[in-house]
Coordinates of C-alpha atoms in Angstrom, one line a residue:
Chain A
M153 CA 2.7 -75.5 -66.7
R154 CA 4.7 -74.6 -69.6
I155 CA 6.0 -76.7 -72.7
G156 CA 8.6 -75.1 -74.6
P157 CA 7.0 -72.6 -75.0
I158 CA 3.3 -73.1 -74.5
Q159 CA 1.9 -72.7 -71.7
F160 CA -1.2 -75.2 -70.0
I161 CA -3.7 -73.5 -68.1
T162 CA -5.0 -75.6 -65.4
P163 CA -9.1 -75.4 -64.4
P164 CA -10.4 -72.0 -62.7
L165 CA -10.5 -73.1 -59.1
V166 CA -13.1 -70.1 -56.9
E167 CA -12.5 -67.5 -60.1
G168 CA -16.0 -66.7 -61.5
P169 CA -17.2 -67.7 -65.0
A170 CA -15.4 -64.8 -67.9
I171 CA -17.3 -63.2 -69.4
M172 CA -17.0 -63.5 -72.7
F173 CA -18.6 -60.9 -74.8
Y174 CA -21.7 -58.0 -74.2
V175 CA -25.5 -58.6 -76.0
P176 CA -25.3 -54.9 -77.3
L177 CA -29.0 -53.5 -75.1
P178 CA -32.3 -51.7 -77.5
H179 CA -31.8 -48.3 -77.3
F180 CA -35.3 -47.6 -75.3
L181 CA -33.2 -49.2 -71.8
H182 CA -30.5 -47.1 -72.3
Q183 CA -32.5 -44.2 -70.5
I184 CA -33.3 -46.8 -67.4
P185 CA -30.8 -46.8 -64.7
F186 CA -31.6 -49.6 -62.8
A187 CA -30.9 -51.6 -66.9
M188 CA -27.2 -49.8 -67.5
E189 CA -26.0 -50.7 -63.5
Y190 CA -26.7 -54.1 -64.3
T191 CA -25.2 -54.3 -67.9
D192 CA -21.6 -53.2 -65.9
G193 CA -22.3 -49.8 -68.1
K194 CA -21.3 -51.0 -71.0
F195 CA -24.7 -50.9 -73.3
G196 CA -24.7 -54.6 -73.4
L197 CA -26.0 -58.1 -70.8
P198 CA -22.8 -59.4 -70.6
V199 CA -22.3 -63.1 -71.5
T200 CA -19.7 -65.4 -69.9
I201 CA -18.5 -68.7 -70.2
T202 CA -21.4 -70.6 -68.4
V203 CA -23.8 -69.7 -71.5
I204 CA -21.0 -70.2 -74.0
S205 CA -20.8 -73.5 -72.5
T206 CA -24.6 -74.5 -72.6
W207 CA -25.0 -73.3 -75.9
F208 CA -22.0 -75.7 -76.5
V209 CA -24.2 -78.5 -74.5
I210 CA -27.0 -77.4 -76.4
L211 CA -25.3 -78.0 -79.6
V212 CA -23.9 -80.7 -79.3
L213 CA -28.0 -82.6 -77.2
T214 CA -28.9 -81.4 -80.4
L215 CA -26.5 -83.5 -83.0
L216 CA -27.5 -86.2 -80.6
F217 CA -31.3 -86.2 -80.3
K218 CA -31.1 -85.2 -84.4
M219 CA -29.0 -88.2 -85.0
G220 CA -30.9 -90.4 -82.4
T221 CA -33.8 -89.8 -85.5
K222 CA -33.1 -88.9 -88.7
K223 CA -34.6 -92.4 -89.6
L224 CA -37.1 -93.5 -87.4
E225 CA -39.2 -96.8 -89.2
M226 CA -40.5 -99.4 -87.7
I227 CA -37.6 -102.3 -87.0
P228 CA -35.3 -99.3 -85.8
G229 CA -32.0 -99.2 -86.5
R230 CA -28.8 -98.7 -84.2
A231 CA -29.0 -94.9 -83.3
Q232 CA -32.7 -94.7 -83.1
V233 CA -32.9 -98.0 -80.4
V234 CA -30.4 -95.6 -78.7
A235 CA -33.1 -93.0 -78.8
E236 CA -36.0 -95.1 -78.1
S237 CA -34.3 -96.5 -75.5
V238 CA -33.4 -93.5 -73.3
Y239 CA -36.8 -92.0 -74.1
D240 CA -37.9 -95.5 -72.5
F241 CA -36.2 -94.6 -69.9
L242 CA -37.6 -90.8 -69.1
H243 CA -40.4 -92.2 -69.3
G244 CA -40.4 -94.8 -67.3
I245 CA -39.2 -92.9 -64.2
I246 CA -41.8 -90.8 -64.7
H247 CA -44.3 -92.8 -65.1
Q248 CA -43.2 -95.0 -61.7
M249 CA -42.9 -91.6 -59.7
L250 CA -46.6 -89.4 -61.4
G251 CA -48.5 -91.8 -63.0
G252 CA -51.3 -90.2 -65.3
W253 CA -50.0 -87.1 -65.4
T254 CA -46.5 -88.1 -67.1
A255 CA -47.5 -86.8 -69.7
T256 CA -48.4 -83.3 -68.0
Y257 CA -44.7 -82.8 -67.2
F258 CA -42.6 -85.8 -69.1
T259 CA -41.5 -82.6 -71.8
Y260 CA -40.3 -80.7 -68.6
L261 CA -38.3 -83.7 -66.5
S262 CA -37.3 -84.7 -69.9
S263 CA -35.4 -81.9 -70.6
L264 CA -34.0 -80.8 -67.4
F265 CA -32.7 -84.3 -66.7
V266 CA -30.5 -84.0 -70.3
F267 CA -29.7 -80.2 -69.6
I268 CA -27.5 -81.3 -66.0
L269 CA -26.6 -84.3 -67.8
G270 CA -25.4 -82.7 -70.1
C271 CA -23.8 -80.0 -67.9
N272 CA -22.4 -82.2 -66.1
L273 CA -20.5 -83.8 -68.3
L274 CA -19.7 -81.5 -70.0
M275 CA -16.3 -81.6 -68.1
F276 CA -15.2 -85.2 -69.0
A277 CA -14.3 -84.1 -72.6
P278 CA -12.4 -81.7 -72.0
I279 CA -12.8 -79.0 -75.8
P280 CA -9.5 -77.6 -75.5
W281 CA -9.0 -73.9 -77.0
G282 CA -5.6 -72.2 -77.8
G283 CA -4.5 -69.0 -78.0
F284 CA -1.2 -67.2 -78.9
E285 CA -0.1 -63.7 -75.7
D286 CA 2.8 -62.2 -76.2
G287 CA 4.4 -65.5 -77.9
V288 CA 3.2 -68.3 -76.1
F289 CA 0.8 -70.8 -77.4
T290 CA -1.5 -71.2 -74.3
I291 CA -4.2 -74.0 -74.3
A292 CA -7.4 -73.9 -71.3
P293 CA -10.2 -76.1 -71.4
A294 CA -12.9 -73.9 -73.9
F295 CA -15.4 -74.4 -71.1
R296 CA -16.0 -74.6 -68.0
A297 CA -19.3 -76.8 -66.7
P298 CA -22.4 -74.6 -66.7
T299 CA -24.0 -76.4 -63.6
A300 CA -20.8 -75.3 -61.4
D301 CA -22.6 -71.8 -61.7
L302 CA -25.2 -71.2 -59.2
N303 CA -27.2 -68.7 -61.9
T304 CA -27.7 -72.4 -63.8
T305 CA -28.3 -74.2 -61.0
V306 CA -31.0 -71.4 -59.9
A307 CA -32.7 -70.8 -63.4
L308 CA -33.2 -74.7 -62.7
A309 CA -35.0 -74.7 -58.9
M310 CA -36.7 -71.7 -59.7
L311 CA -38.3 -72.8 -63.1
T312 CA -39.0 -76.4 -60.7
T313 CA -41.2 -73.6 -58.4
L314 CA -42.5 -72.5 -60.7
T315 CA -43.8 -75.5 -62.0
F316 CA -45.4 -77.2 -58.7
L317 CA -46.4 -74.4 -56.6
G318 CA -48.4 -73.5 -60.2
T319 CA -49.6 -77.1 -60.5
S320 CA -50.8 -76.7 -56.6
I321 CA -52.7 -73.1 -57.0
K322 CA -53.9 -74.8 -60.1
L323 CA -55.1 -77.4 -58.4
N324 CA -57.0 -75.9 -55.4
G325 CA -57.1 -72.4 -56.5
I326 CA -55.0 -69.9 -54.3
L327 CA -57.0 -69.6 -51.9
G328 CA -56.2 -73.0 -51.4
Y329 CA -52.6 -73.1 -51.7
F330 CA -52.3 -70.6 -49.1
K331 CA -54.4 -71.7 -46.4
G332 CA -52.2 -75.5 -47.2
L333 CA -49.8 -74.0 -45.6
L334 CA -51.4 -73.5 -42.4
E335 CA -52.1 -77.2 -42.6
P336 CA -52.1 -78.8 -39.8
M337 CA -52.4 -75.8 -37.1
P338 CA -52.5 -72.4 -38.2
F339 CA -48.9 -71.6 -35.8
M340 CA -47.8 -73.8 -38.4
L341 CA -47.1 -71.1 -40.8
P342 CA -43.6 -70.3 -40.4
I343 CA -42.3 -73.9 -40.2
N344 CA -44.3 -74.5 -43.9
L345 CA -42.4 -71.1 -45.0
V346 CA -39.3 -72.7 -44.2
G347 CA -40.0 -75.6 -46.2
E348 CA -41.3 -73.8 -49.2
L349 CA -38.5 -72.3 -48.9
A350 CA -36.3 -74.8 -48.5
K351 CA -37.5 -76.7 -51.3
P352 CA -35.5 -74.3 -53.9
T353 CA -32.6 -73.8 -52.1
N354 CA -32.1 -77.3 -51.2
I355 CA -31.9 -78.7 -55.4
S356 CA -30.4 -75.9 -56.8
I357 CA -27.4 -75.5 -54.0
R358 CA -26.9 -79.9 -53.6
L359 CA -26.6 -79.4 -58.0
F360 CA -24.0 -75.7 -57.6
G361 CA -22.9 -77.4 -54.3
N362 CA -21.6 -81.3 -56.3
M363 CA -19.9 -79.3 -58.9
F364 CA -19.0 -77.2 -57.4
A365 CA -16.5 -78.8 -55.4
G366 CA -15.5 -81.7 -57.6
M367 CA -14.4 -79.0 -60.3
V368 CA -12.3 -76.6 -57.0
I369 CA -10.6 -79.9 -55.9
M370 CA -10.4 -81.4 -59.4
G371 CA -8.4 -78.0 -59.8
L372 CA -6.3 -78.2 -56.6
I373 CA -5.4 -81.8 -58.1
Y374 CA -4.7 -80.1 -61.0
K375 CA -2.1 -77.8 -58.9
A376 CA 0.2 -79.9 -57.2
A377 CA 0.1 -82.9 -59.7
P378 CA -0.4 -82.0 -63.5
M379 CA 0.3 -85.2 -65.2
V380 CA -0.7 -89.2 -63.8
I381 CA -3.4 -88.3 -60.7
P382 CA -5.8 -85.7 -61.7
A383 CA -7.0 -87.9 -64.9
P384 CA -8.9 -91.5 -63.0
L385 CA -10.7 -88.3 -60.5
H386 CA -12.0 -87.2 -63.8
L387 CA -14.5 -91.2 -63.4
Y388 CA -15.8 -90.0 -60.1
F389 CA -16.1 -86.1 -60.1
D390 CA -17.4 -85.9 -63.3
I391 CA -19.4 -89.3 -64.5
F392 CA -21.0 -90.0 -61.3
S393 CA -20.9 -87.0 -59.6
G394 CA -22.4 -85.3 -62.2
V395 CA -25.0 -88.1 -63.0
V396 CA -26.1 -88.7 -59.9
Q397 CA -26.9 -84.8 -59.4
S398 CA -28.5 -85.0 -62.4
F399 CA -30.2 -88.2 -61.8
V400 CA -31.4 -86.3 -58.6
F401 CA -32.0 -84.1 -59.7
L402 CA -35.1 -85.2 -61.2
M403 CA -36.2 -86.8 -58.8
L404 CA -36.6 -84.4 -56.2
S405 CA -38.1 -82.3 -59.0
M406 CA -40.8 -85.1 -59.7
V407 CA -40.9 -85.6 -55.6
Y408 CA -41.8 -81.9 -55.3
I409 CA -44.8 -82.6 -58.4
Q410 CA -45.7 -84.9 -57.2
G411 CA -46.2 -83.3 -53.7
S412 CA -48.3 -80.8 -55.4
L413 CA -50.7 -83.1 -56.4
G414 CA -51.3 -84.3 -53.6
D415 CA -54.2 -86.7 -53.5
A416 CA -55.9 -84.9 -56.6
E417 CA -58.1 -87.1 -59.8
Y418 CA -55.2 -89.0 -61.8
P419 CA -56.0 -87.4 -66.0
N420 CA -57.0 -90.2 -67.0
E421 CA -54.9 -93.0 -69.2
K422 CA -54.8 -93.9 -73.2
Chain B
M225 CA -11.9 -56.8 -75.2
A226 CA -9.8 -58.2 -71.9
P227 CA -11.9 -60.7 -70.2
T228 CA -13.7 -59.5 -66.7
N229 CA -14.0 -61.6 -64.5
M230 CA -17.5 -62.2 -62.7
P231 CA -18.0 -63.4 -59.1
A232 CA -17.6 -66.5 -58.3
V233 CA -21.2 -66.9 -56.3
S234 CA -23.3 -64.4 -57.6
I235 CA -26.8 -64.8 -58.8
D236 CA -26.7 -61.9 -61.7
I237 CA -27.6 -61.4 -65.7
N238 CA -25.9 -65.6 -66.2
M239 CA -29.3 -66.9 -65.0
F240 CA -32.6 -64.9 -67.6
W241 CA -29.6 -66.6 -70.0
Q242 CA -29.2 -70.2 -68.2
I243 CA -33.4 -69.9 -68.3
I244 CA -33.3 -68.6 -71.8
N245 CA -31.5 -71.9 -72.9
F246 CA -33.3 -74.1 -71.1
F247 CA -36.3 -73.5 -72.9
I248 CA -34.2 -73.3 -76.2
L249 CA -33.6 -77.2 -74.5
V250 CA -37.2 -77.1 -73.8
F251 CA -37.8 -76.5 -77.7
I252 CA -35.6 -78.3 -79.5
F253 CA -35.9 -81.3 -76.8
N254 CA -39.6 -81.2 -78.1
K255 CA -38.8 -80.9 -81.4
Y256 CA -35.8 -83.7 -82.7
F257 CA -36.5 -86.1 -79.7
K258 CA -40.0 -86.1 -78.2
A259 CA -42.5 -85.7 -81.0
P260 CA -41.0 -87.1 -83.6
L261 CA -40.3 -90.6 -81.4
L262 CA -43.8 -90.4 -80.2
R263 CA -45.5 -89.9 -83.6
L264 CA -43.3 -93.0 -84.4
M265 CA -45.0 -95.0 -81.5
D266 CA -48.0 -94.1 -82.3
S267 CA -47.6 -95.4 -85.9
R268 CA -46.2 -98.5 -84.5
K269 CA -48.8 -98.3 -81.6
E270 CA -50.9 -98.0 -84.5
K271 CA -50.1 -101.1 -86.5
I272 CA -49.5 -103.5 -84.1
A273 CA -53.2 -103.2 -83.1
A274 CA -54.8 -103.8 -86.9
E275 CA -52.0 -106.1 -87.3
F276 CA -53.2 -107.9 -83.7
S277 CA -57.8 -106.9 -84.9
E278 CA -56.6 -107.9 -88.1
A279 CA -55.0 -112.0 -86.1
Q280 CA -58.6 -112.2 -84.1
K281 CA -60.2 -112.4 -87.0
N282 CA -58.6 -115.0 -89.0
K283 CA -58.9 -116.9 -85.7
E284 CA -62.4 -116.2 -85.7
E285 CA -62.7 -117.1 -89.9
A286 CA -60.6 -119.7 -89.0
A287 CA -62.8 -121.3 -86.3
L288 CA -65.7 -121.0 -88.1
K289 CA -64.5 -123.2 -91.8
N290 CA -63.2 -125.1 -88.6
K291 CA -66.8 -125.6 -88.0
E292 CA -67.7 -125.8 -91.4
A293 CA -65.6 -128.9 -91.7
Q294 CA -65.9 -130.6 -89.3
Q295 CA -69.5 -130.9 -90.4
I296 CA -68.7 -131.9 -93.7
L297 CA -67.8 -134.7 -92.3
K298 CA -70.3 -135.4 -89.5
Q299 CA -72.7 -135.6 -93.2
A300 CA -69.9 -137.3 -95.1
K301 CA -69.7 -139.9 -92.0
D302 CA -74.3 -140.7 -92.2
E303 CA -73.9 -140.7 -95.7
A304 CA -71.2 -143.1 -95.5
T305 CA -73.5 -145.3 -92.8
K306 CA -76.1 -144.3 -94.8
I307 CA -74.7 -146.0 -97.5
V308 CA -73.2 -149.2 -95.1
Q309 CA -76.8 -150.0 -94.1
L310 CA -78.6 -150.0 -97.0
A311 CA -75.5 -152.5 -98.5
E312 CA -76.3 -154.3 -96.2
K313 CA -80.3 -154.0 -95.7
K314 CA -79.9 -155.2 -99.4
A315 CA -77.9 -157.5 -98.9
D316 CA -79.9 -159.6 -96.0
E317 CA -82.4 -159.2 -98.8
R318 CA -80.3 -161.2 -100.7
K319 CA -79.7 -163.7 -98.8
E320 CA -83.6 -164.2 -97.7
N321 CA -84.3 -164.8 -101.4
I322 CA -81.0 -167.0 -101.9
I323 CA -82.1 -169.2 -98.8
S324 CA -85.7 -169.3 -99.9
E325 CA -85.1 -170.3 -103.5
A326 CA -82.1 -173.2 -102.0
S327 CA -85.3 -174.1 -100.1
I328 CA -88.2 -174.0 -103.1
Q329 CA -85.8 -175.8 -105.0
R330 CA -84.6 -178.3 -102.8
D331 CA -88.5 -178.6 -101.4
K332 CA -88.9 -179.4 -104.9
M333 CA -86.2 -182.2 -105.4
L334 CA -88.3 -183.9 -102.7
K335 CA -91.1 -183.9 -103.7
S336 CA -89.6 -185.5 -107.4
A337 CA -87.0 -187.5 -105.6
E338 CA -90.5 -189.0 -103.1
L339 CA -92.3 -189.7 -106.6
E340 CA -89.6 -191.6 -108.1
I341 CA -89.8 -193.7 -105.0
Q342 CA -93.0 -194.1 -105.2
K343 CA -92.6 -194.8 -108.3
M344 CA -89.7 -197.3 -108.3
M345 CA -92.0 -199.1 -105.0
H346 CA -94.8 -199.5 -107.4
A347 CA -92.6 -200.9 -110.4
A348 CA -91.2 -203.2 -107.7
K349 CA -94.4 -204.8 -106.4
K350 CA -95.9 -205.0 -109.4
E351 CA -92.4 -206.9 -110.6
L352 CA -92.4 -208.3 -107.9
E353 CA -96.5 -209.4 -108.1
V354 CA -95.6 -210.4 -112.0
E355 CA -92.4 -212.5 -110.0
M356 CA -95.4 -214.1 -107.0
N357 CA -97.5 -214.7 -110.2
G358 CA -94.4 -217.0 -111.9
L359 CA -93.5 -217.9 -108.6
A360 CA -98.0 -218.9 -107.1
V361 CA -98.8 -220.7 -111.3
K362 CA -94.5 -222.0 -111.1
L363 CA -95.2 -223.8 -107.6
A364 CA -98.8 -224.5 -107.7
E365 CA -98.7 -226.4 -110.5
K366 CA -95.6 -228.5 -108.9
I367 CA -98.2 -228.9 -105.6
I368 CA -100.9 -229.5 -108.0
K369 CA -98.4 -232.7 -110.0
E370 CA -97.1 -234.1 -107.0
N371 CA -100.7 -232.9 -104.7
L372 CA -103.3 -234.6 -107.4
D373 CA -102.9 -237.0 -106.4
S374 CA -102.8 -236.8 -102.0
N375 CA -106.4 -235.6 -100.8
L376 CA -103.8 -235.0 -98.0
E377 CA -102.3 -233.1 -99.0
A378 CA -104.8 -230.6 -100.8
A379 CA -105.6 -228.4 -98.2
L380 CA -102.1 -228.2 -97.5
A381 CA -102.2 -226.5 -101.1
D382 CA -104.7 -224.6 -99.6
K383 CA -103.5 -223.7 -97.3
F384 CA -100.3 -222.3 -99.2
I385 CA -101.8 -220.4 -101.8
D386 CA -104.0 -219.2 -99.4
E387 CA -100.5 -218.2 -97.8
V388 CA -100.2 -216.4 -100.5
G389 CA -102.3 -214.2 -101.2
G390 CA -102.3 -212.8 -97.7
V391 CA -99.3 -211.0 -99.6
K392 CA -100.1 -208.7 -102.0

């Protein structure tokens, strides 16, 4: 949309994340052809809008953490009450699921939840970014929800997979894990393999699909009715869907970890 | 450099960045959120536990003091009853004393009264005797005067004198 010399850019629909800059590769990697190929032949690792958005989210979260834990006192102030409530909430839901194993997985699961929630809610408060081009001032959203990029969700799902696979192997041994795939009968192996593969696919594609679809729908509505209609829809697509999906991701991760714990003896709680 | 676009749905170098970003977030979460809060909660737990144990100790102490006070109260009560008993005993003794003294006095008084009565009786008897004697003498004189001449009545006089003598 254009008002005088100012151009507003709607959120991108199915355009991929734009590359912001390249991080130069160290010299010894130039000799490896695969690395050159992978970095677009420009001697650097591409950093896209997704990564920049993630950095922004991390920055905001860091500031919030700092604010919450700035002056820690026995009798808490306002910010500290909020921080402690968040901590208690996370501890509560994780403890409900994992019981005595809470201490082992608390940091991973909590940061997962906080990270996804921050990324999902990023688009609800869009930060505008302007720039001059051919005498026209363009205003566009500065960031793009990082979870609307398949790379983010797959990365997180892979970390979850590594976590529960690691737990399983740690508790049963590698042989025990592969023996577990033959349960209850050896011919069930393909189904068990599919089941194992389904877990990371499930959580990554679910989160990506929700956020990406929300973004595309919002973009289409912005194109069709730019002024009034899109605003309330942000409530659904960014806040409701975002919170629910981050919660679902956390819950499914916990379920998978719990499944891999199996009947293992619970460590004694303090 | 004009921004080039990556494909919308693809897995590429971004995944590597996102994993690194996530680990940065884990580090920040741990350092700036979890660790300080955990430290605070632990110290709060310790403080509450210390206060709780102190309260328990105070309670025990109070119970001990209460017991002591109860004992002292009991002792005081015992002493009081002892004192009361002693006082009662003393009072009894005194009562007995008083009573016995009174009875002795009464006996004395009775004795003295009896003695007086005896004395008075003696006196009265003596007086009566004296009077009787006088009367008898007078009567005798009279009778003698009248009946000296009449022998008939001499016997009567004798009888009379006998009778007066019998009174004594």
